[in-house]
């Protein structure tokens, strides 16, 4: 399993604390090169939260019949001009790739089961989760901007009074 994070400290934590086999620091650039080094035989599944350069690198590294879950495209949210799609999408044909989007709201019927199972995993320690907490609604915008900049580690939360 290969993870991507911004900065050497977050990369280190992916490897040493979160159980990834290999990690990429996307702020270093050359995503294709880093991914080739991390997964020299290619990848079968890519979970896309980023779009843009990450999606392009993943399509390039996908193996035949690989699958891409399209969850988000955070690298494009602040773009001030239209962002072109990955320029290597044609590779999906020869590789017979599947790209499928999904929305969490389609699966709210499973929320109870998820909460129960995830609570157990968290308690056991088999699922690790972190939070960065901003205090007070007055700092909600700062928290949001920090999240977009990657100043958070884990889920960015706003605490509303006590
Ligand atoms: N499909 C759905 O139902 C659904 C629901 C909720 C959210 N989403 C999507 O899931 C993704 C994660 O959302 P979240 O709310 O959970 O926030 P999150 O995990 O806290 O994600 C924020 C992180 O995105 C990274 N990031 C920001 N700009 C980036 C860039 N240009 N390239 C690469 N990474 C970048 C930063 O990582 P570093 O700290 O490592 O720099 C930042 O910490 C978003 O794309 C969001 O739209 C989808």
PDB file of C-alpha atoms and ligand atoms in Angstrom:
ATOM      1  CA  UNK A   1       0.000   0.000   0.000  1.00  0.00           C
ATOM      2  CA  UNK A   2       1.411   3.387  -1.051  1.00  0.00           C
ATOM      3  CA  UNK A   3       0.337   6.644   0.600  1.00  0.00           C
ATOM      4  CA  UNK A   4       0.846  10.256  -0.456  1.00  0.00           C
ATOM      5  CA  UNK A   5       1.215  13.166   1.956  1.00  0.00           C
ATOM      6  CA  UNK A   6       2.681  16.662   1.974  1.00  0.00           C
ATOM      7  CA  UNK A   7       6.065  17.046   3.672  1.00  0.00           C
ATOM      8  CA  UNK A   8       8.744  14.746   5.094  1.00  0.00           C
ATOM      9  CA  UNK A   9       7.195  14.476   8.566  1.00  0.00           C
ATOM     10  CA  UNK A  10       3.810  13.314   7.236  1.00  0.00           C
ATOM     11  CA  UNK A  11       5.591  10.907   4.885  1.00  0.00           C
ATOM     12  CA  UNK A  12       7.527   9.472   7.829  1.00  0.00           C
ATOM     13  CA  UNK A  13       4.331   8.972   9.791  1.00  0.00           C
ATOM     14  CA  UNK A  14       2.677   7.123   6.904  1.00  0.00           C
ATOM     15  CA  UNK A  15       5.533   4.630   7.005  1.00  0.00           C
ATOM     16  CA  UNK A  16       6.263   4.367  10.708  1.00  0.00           C
ATOM     17  CA  UNK A  17       2.860   4.895  12.304  1.00  0.00           C
ATOM     18  CA  UNK A  18       0.121   4.189   9.787  1.00  0.00           C
ATOM     19  CA  UNK A  19       1.359   0.956   8.239  1.00  0.00           C
ATOM     20  CA  UNK A  20       2.024   1.990   4.637  1.00  0.00           C
ATOM     21  CA  UNK A  21       4.583  -0.071   2.717  1.00  0.00           C
ATOM     22  CA  UNK A  22       5.810   2.975   0.813  1.00  0.00           C
ATOM     23  CA  UNK A  23       5.088   6.693   0.824  1.00  0.00           C
ATOM     24  CA  UNK A  24       5.329   9.723  -1.418  1.00  0.00           C
ATOM     25  CA  UNK A  25       5.908  13.335  -0.399  1.00  0.00           C
ATOM     26  CA  UNK A  26       3.907  15.088  -3.106  1.00  0.00           C
ATOM     27  CA  UNK A  27       5.466  18.452  -2.291  1.00  0.00           C
ATOM     28  CA  UNK A  28       8.784  17.099  -3.627  1.00  0.00           C
ATOM     29  CA  UNK A  29       7.258  16.836  -7.127  1.00  0.00           C
ATOM     30  CA  UNK A  30       7.947  14.158  -9.771  1.00  0.00           C
ATOM     31  CA  UNK A  31       4.952  12.087  -8.688  1.00  0.00           C
ATOM     32  CA  UNK A  32       5.451   9.650 -11.564  1.00  0.00           C
ATOM     33  CA  UNK A  33       9.060   9.017 -10.537  1.00  0.00           C
ATOM     34  CA  UNK A  34       8.219   8.661  -6.848  1.00  0.00           C
ATOM     35  CA  UNK A  35       5.349   6.301  -7.629  1.00  0.00           C
ATOM     36  CA  UNK A  36       7.511   4.178  -9.939  1.00  0.00           C
ATOM     37  CA  UNK A  37      10.031   3.828  -7.141  1.00  0.00           C
ATOM     38  CA  UNK A  38       7.361   3.041  -4.542  1.00  0.00           C
ATOM     39  CA  UNK A  39       5.485   0.537  -6.728  1.00  0.00           C
ATOM     40  CA  UNK A  40       7.820  -0.679  -9.482  1.00  0.00           C
ATOM     41  CA  UNK A  41       5.298  -3.321 -10.647  1.00  0.00           C
ATOM     42  CA  UNK A  42       2.452  -0.800 -10.861  1.00  0.00           C
ATOM     43  CA  UNK A  43      -0.741  -0.495  -8.839  1.00  0.00           C
ATOM     44  CA  UNK A  44      -4.113  -2.276  -8.993  1.00  0.00           C
ATOM     45  CA  UNK A  45      -6.322   0.136  -7.015  1.00  0.00           C
ATOM     46  CA  UNK A  46      -6.116   3.907  -6.567  1.00  0.00           C
ATOM     47  CA  UNK A  47      -8.335   5.841  -4.138  1.00  0.00           C
ATOM     48  CA  UNK A  48      -8.384   9.394  -5.483  1.00  0.00           C
ATOM     49  CA  UNK A  49      -8.865  12.315  -3.107  1.00  0.00           C
ATOM     50  CA  UNK A  50      -6.690  14.689  -5.118  1.00  0.00           C
ATOM     51  CA  UNK A  51      -7.329  14.630  -8.879  1.00  0.00           C
ATOM     52  CA  UNK A  52      -4.896  16.531 -11.135  1.00  0.00           C
ATOM     53  CA  UNK A  53      -1.300  15.382 -10.930  1.00  0.00           C
ATOM     54  CA  UNK A  54      -2.044  12.485  -8.549  1.00  0.00           C
ATOM     55  CA  UNK A  55      -4.735  11.079 -10.833  1.00  0.00           C
ATOM     56  CA  UNK A  56      -2.460  11.434 -13.834  1.00  0.00           C
ATOM     57  CA  UNK A  57       0.391   9.605 -12.066  1.00  0.00           C
ATOM     58  CA  UNK A  58      -1.968   6.872 -10.899  1.00  0.00           C
ATOM     59  CA  UNK A  59      -3.403   6.285 -14.380  1.00  0.00           C
ATOM     60  CA  UNK A  60       0.161   5.973 -15.682  1.00  0.00           C
ATOM     61  CA  UNK A  61       1.035   3.415 -13.003  1.00  0.00           C
ATOM     62  CA  UNK A  62      -2.180   1.346 -13.165  1.00  0.00           C
ATOM     63  CA  UNK A  63      -1.920  -2.296 -14.128  1.00  0.00           C
ATOM     64  CA  UNK A  64      -4.314  -3.982 -16.550  1.00  0.00           C
ATOM     65  CA  UNK A  65      -7.875  -4.134 -15.164  1.00  0.00           C
ATOM     66  CA  UNK A  66      -6.947  -1.671 -12.402  1.00  0.00           C
ATOM     67  CA  UNK A  67      -9.674   0.221 -10.529  1.00  0.00           C
ATOM     68  CA  UNK A  68      -9.845   3.870  -9.511  1.00  0.00           C
ATOM     69  CA  UNK A  69     -12.329   5.093  -6.885  1.00  0.00           C
ATOM     70  CA  UNK A  70     -12.989   8.799  -7.507  1.00  0.00           C
ATOM     71  CA  UNK A  71     -13.694  10.353  -4.102  1.00  0.00           C
ATOM     72  CA  UNK A  72     -12.468  13.942  -4.454  1.00  0.00           C
ATOM     73  CA  UNK A  73     -10.193  16.321  -6.347  1.00  0.00           C
ATOM     74  CA  UNK A  74      -8.803  18.681  -3.713  1.00  0.00           C
ATOM     75  CA  UNK A  75      -5.939  19.871  -5.917  1.00  0.00           C
ATOM     76  CA  UNK A  76      -8.510  21.524  -8.203  1.00  0.00           C
ATOM     77  CA  UNK A  77     -10.843  23.229  -5.737  1.00  0.00           C
ATOM     78  CA  UNK A  78      -8.955  26.521  -5.598  1.00  0.00           C
ATOM     79  CA  UNK A  79      -8.126  26.702  -9.283  1.00  0.00           C
ATOM     80  CA  UNK A  80      -8.947  30.110 -10.731  1.00  0.00           C
ATOM     81  CA  UNK A  81      -9.155  28.764 -14.283  1.00  0.00           C
ATOM     82  CA  UNK A  82     -10.628  25.538 -15.693  1.00  0.00           C
ATOM     83  CA  UNK A  83      -8.291  22.626 -15.033  1.00  0.00           C
ATOM     84  CA  UNK A  84      -7.799  20.181 -17.911  1.00  0.00           C
ATOM     85  CA  UNK A  85      -8.417  16.532 -17.141  1.00  0.00           C
ATOM     86  CA  UNK A  86      -5.564  14.028 -16.951  1.00  0.00           C
ATOM     87  CA  UNK A  87      -3.901  14.103 -20.370  1.00  0.00           C
ATOM     88  CA  UNK A  88      -3.220  10.361 -20.273  1.00  0.00           C
ATOM     89  CA  UNK A  89      -6.810   9.125 -19.904  1.00  0.00           C
ATOM     90  CA  UNK A  90      -6.451   7.258 -23.186  1.00  0.00           C
ATOM     91  CA  UNK A  91      -4.327   4.736 -21.264  1.00  0.00           C
ATOM     92  CA  UNK A  92      -7.565   3.586 -19.593  1.00  0.00           C
ATOM     93  CA  UNK A  93      -8.548   1.921 -22.856  1.00  0.00           C
ATOM     94  CA  UNK A  94      -5.559  -0.359 -23.312  1.00  0.00           C
ATOM     95  CA  UNK A  95      -5.363  -1.080 -19.604  1.00  0.00           C
ATOM     96  CA  UNK A  96      -9.137  -1.769 -19.395  1.00  0.00           C
ATOM     97  CA  UNK A  97      -9.385   0.465 -16.316  1.00  0.00           C
ATOM     98  CA  UNK A  98     -12.520   1.127 -14.283  1.00  0.00           C
ATOM     99  CA  UNK A  99     -12.991   4.668 -12.904  1.00  0.00           C
ATOM    100  CA  UNK A 100     -16.003   5.100 -10.649  1.00  0.00           C
ATOM    101  CA  UNK A 101     -17.151   8.049  -8.580  1.00  0.00           C
ATOM    102  CA  UNK A 102     -19.010   7.755  -5.324  1.00  0.00           C
ATOM    103  CA  UNK A 103     -20.673  10.002  -2.753  1.00  0.00           C
ATOM    104  CA  UNK A 104     -20.776   9.164   0.929  1.00  0.00           C
ATOM    105  CA  UNK A 105     -24.428  10.237   1.134  1.00  0.00           C
ATOM    106  CA  UNK A 106     -25.437   7.280  -1.052  1.00  0.00           C
ATOM    107  CA  UNK A 107     -24.532   4.959   1.803  1.00  0.00           C
ATOM    108  CA  UNK A 108     -26.031   6.581   4.901  1.00  0.00           C
ATOM    109  CA  UNK A 109     -28.057   3.416   5.456  1.00  0.00           C
ATOM    110  CA  UNK A 110     -24.758   1.757   6.430  1.00  0.00           C
ATOM    111  CA  UNK A 111     -23.714   4.520   8.843  1.00  0.00           C
ATOM    112  CA  UNK A 112     -24.824   2.689  11.989  1.00  0.00           C
ATOM    113  CA  UNK A 113     -22.932  -0.451  11.040  1.00  0.00           C
ATOM    114  CA  UNK A 114     -19.892   1.607  10.050  1.00  0.00           C
ATOM    115  CA  UNK A 115     -19.857   3.544  13.334  1.00  0.00           C
ATOM    116  CA  UNK A 116     -20.042   0.313  15.311  1.00  0.00           C
ATOM    117  CA  UNK A 117     -17.303  -1.433  13.370  1.00  0.00           C
ATOM    118  CA  UNK A 118     -15.026   1.618  13.185  1.00  0.00           C
ATOM    119  CA  UNK A 119     -15.407   2.215  16.937  1.00  0.00           C
ATOM    120  CA  UNK A 120     -14.163  -1.331  17.546  1.00  0.00           C
ATOM    121  CA  UNK A 121     -11.235  -0.902  15.171  1.00  0.00           C
ATOM    122  CA  UNK A 122     -10.305   2.397  16.842  1.00  0.00           C
ATOM    123  CA  UNK A 123     -10.495   0.847  20.297  1.00  0.00           C
ATOM    124  CA  UNK A 124      -8.347  -2.107  19.185  1.00  0.00           C
ATOM    125  CA  UNK A 125      -5.853   0.204  17.503  1.00  0.00           C
ATOM    126  CA  UNK A 126      -6.166  -1.536  14.131  1.00  0.00           C
ATOM    127  CA  UNK A 127      -7.555   1.755  12.756  1.00  0.00           C
ATOM    128  CA  UNK A 128      -5.500   4.870  13.511  1.00  0.00           C
ATOM    129  CA  UNK A 129      -7.099   8.298  13.256  1.00  0.00           C
ATOM    130  CA  UNK A 130      -5.891  11.766  14.132  1.00  0.00           C
ATOM    131  CA  UNK A 131      -7.547  15.112  14.522  1.00  0.00           C
ATOM    132  CA  UNK A 132      -6.465  18.723  14.379  1.00  0.00           C
ATOM    133  CA  UNK A 133      -8.867  20.828  16.439  1.00  0.00           C
ATOM    134  CA  UNK A 134      -9.527  24.544  15.945  1.00  0.00           C
ATOM    135  CA  UNK A 135     -11.165  26.240  18.918  1.00  0.00           C
ATOM    136  CA  UNK A 136     -14.374  28.211  18.340  1.00  0.00           C
ATOM    137  CA  UNK A 137     -16.591  29.073  15.400  1.00  0.00           C
ATOM    138  CA  UNK A 138     -14.666  32.338  14.938  1.00  0.00           C
ATOM    139  CA  UNK A 139     -11.712  30.276  13.729  1.00  0.00           C
ATOM    140  CA  UNK A 140     -13.712  27.999  11.429  1.00  0.00           C
ATOM    141  CA  UNK A 141     -12.574  29.810   8.282  1.00  0.00           C
ATOM    142  CA  UNK A 142      -8.914  29.645   9.371  1.00  0.00           C
ATOM    143  CA  UNK A 143      -9.384  25.933  10.004  1.00  0.00           C
ATOM    144  CA  UNK A 144     -10.900  25.405   6.582  1.00  0.00           C
ATOM    145  CA  UNK A 145      -8.085  27.289   4.834  1.00  0.00           C
ATOM    146  CA  UNK A 146      -5.477  25.431   6.886  1.00  0.00           C
ATOM    147  CA  UNK A 147      -7.073  22.143   5.814  1.00  0.00           C
ATOM    148  CA  UNK A 148      -6.831  23.171   2.161  1.00  0.00           C
ATOM    149  CA  UNK A 149      -3.156  24.058   2.762  1.00  0.00           C
ATOM    150  CA  UNK A 150      -2.395  20.803   4.553  1.00  0.00           C
ATOM    151  CA  UNK A 151      -1.633  22.484   7.894  1.00  0.00           C
ATOM    152  CA  UNK A 152      -3.794  19.825   9.560  1.00  0.00           C
ATOM    153  CA  UNK A 153      -2.850  16.305  10.505  1.00  0.00           C
ATOM    154  CA  UNK A 154      -5.855  14.026  10.236  1.00  0.00           C
ATOM    155  CA  UNK A 155      -9.430  15.300  10.290  1.00  0.00           C
ATOM    156  CA  UNK A 156      -9.716  19.070  10.770  1.00  0.00           C
ATOM    157  CA  UNK A 157     -12.418  19.805  13.355  1.00  0.00           C
ATOM    158  CA  UNK A 158     -13.891  22.977  14.859  1.00  0.00           C
ATOM    159  CA  UNK A 159     -14.845  22.772  18.552  1.00  0.00           C
ATOM    160  CA  UNK A 160     -17.999  24.801  19.289  1.00  0.00           C
ATOM    161  CA  UNK A 161     -17.708  25.974  22.889  1.00  0.00           C
ATOM    162  CA  UNK A 162     -17.610  23.595  25.847  1.00  0.00           C
TER     163      UNK A 162
HETATM  164  N1  LIG B   1     -17.041  11.558  -2.271  1.00  0.00           N
HETATM  165  C1  LIG B   1     -17.463  11.922  -1.092  1.00  0.00           C
HETATM  166  O1  LIG B   1     -18.554  11.561  -0.651  1.00  0.00           O
HETATM  167  C2  LIG B   1     -16.588  12.815  -0.240  1.00  0.00           C
HETATM  168  C3  LIG B   1     -16.983  13.205   1.045  1.00  0.00           C
HETATM  169  C4  LIG B   1     -16.122  14.025   1.787  1.00  0.00           C
HETATM  170  C5  LIG B   1     -14.915  14.440   1.251  1.00  0.00           C
HETATM  171  N2  LIG B   1     -14.580  14.050  -0.001  1.00  0.00           N
HETATM  172  C6  LIG B   1     -13.296  14.427  -0.585  1.00  0.00           C
HETATM  173  O2  LIG B   1     -12.289  13.730   0.109  1.00  0.00           O
HETATM  174  C7  LIG B   1     -11.086  14.484   0.054  1.00  0.00           C
HETATM  175  C8  LIG B   1     -10.560  14.651   1.457  1.00  0.00           C
HETATM  176  O3  LIG B   1     -11.441  15.517   2.156  1.00  0.00           O
HETATM  177  P1  LIG B   1     -11.413  15.697   3.734  1.00  0.00           P
HETATM  178  O4  LIG B   1     -12.469  16.644   4.053  1.00  0.00           O
HETATM  179  O5  LIG B   1     -11.402  14.342   4.355  1.00  0.00           O
HETATM  180  O6  LIG B   1     -10.087  16.448   4.015  1.00  0.00           O
HETATM  181  P2  LIG B   1      -8.662  15.891   4.482  1.00  0.00           P
HETATM  182  O7  LIG B   1      -8.537  14.443   4.411  1.00  0.00           O
HETATM  183  O8  LIG B   1      -8.301  16.575   5.703  1.00  0.00           O
HETATM  184  O9  LIG B   1      -7.834  16.446   3.235  1.00  0.00           O
HETATM  185  C9  LIG B   1      -7.124  17.606   3.256  1.00  0.00           C
HETATM  186  C10 LIG B   1      -5.724  17.220   2.783  1.00  0.00           C
HETATM  187  O10 LIG B   1      -5.664  17.310   1.375  1.00  0.00           O
HETATM  188  C11 LIG B   1      -4.300  17.432   1.030  1.00  0.00           C
HETATM  189  N3  LIG B   1      -4.138  18.347  -0.093  1.00  0.00           N
HETATM  190  C12 LIG B   1      -4.553  19.622  -0.185  1.00  0.00           C
HETATM  191  N4  LIG B   1      -4.178  20.142  -1.379  1.00  0.00           N
HETATM  192  C13 LIG B   1      -3.528  19.150  -2.038  1.00  0.00           C
HETATM  193  C14 LIG B   1      -2.893  19.058  -3.315  1.00  0.00           C
HETATM  194  N5  LIG B   1      -2.854  20.095  -4.169  1.00  0.00           N
HETATM  195  N6  LIG B   1      -2.342  17.886  -3.664  1.00  0.00           N
HETATM  196  C15 LIG B   1      -2.360  16.835  -2.825  1.00  0.00           C
HETATM  197  N7  LIG B   1      -2.941  16.858  -1.604  1.00  0.00           N
HETATM  198  C16 LIG B   1      -3.507  18.009  -1.228  1.00  0.00           C
HETATM  199  C17 LIG B   1      -3.561  17.934   2.262  1.00  0.00           C
HETATM  200  O11 LIG B   1      -2.736  16.851   2.635  1.00  0.00           O
HETATM  201  P3  LIG B   1      -1.300  17.052   3.369  1.00  0.00           P
HETATM  202  O12 LIG B   1      -1.668  17.508   4.739  1.00  0.00           O
HETATM  203  O13 LIG B   1      -0.692  15.702   3.339  1.00  0.00           O
HETATM  204  O14 LIG B   1      -0.567  18.089   2.581  1.00  0.00           O
HETATM  205  C18 LIG B   1      -4.677  18.164   3.286  1.00  0.00           C
HETATM  206  O15 LIG B   1      -4.316  17.799   4.585  1.00  0.00           O
HETATM  207  C19 LIG B   1     -11.429  15.796  -0.654  1.00  0.00           C
HETATM  208  O16 LIG B   1     -11.079  15.696  -2.018  1.00  0.00           O
HETATM  209  C20 LIG B   1     -12.927  15.897  -0.473  1.00  0.00           C
HETATM  210  O17 LIG B   1     -13.547  16.651  -1.477  1.00  0.00           O
HETATM  211  C21 LIG B   1     -15.387  13.245  -0.741  1.00  0.00           C
END
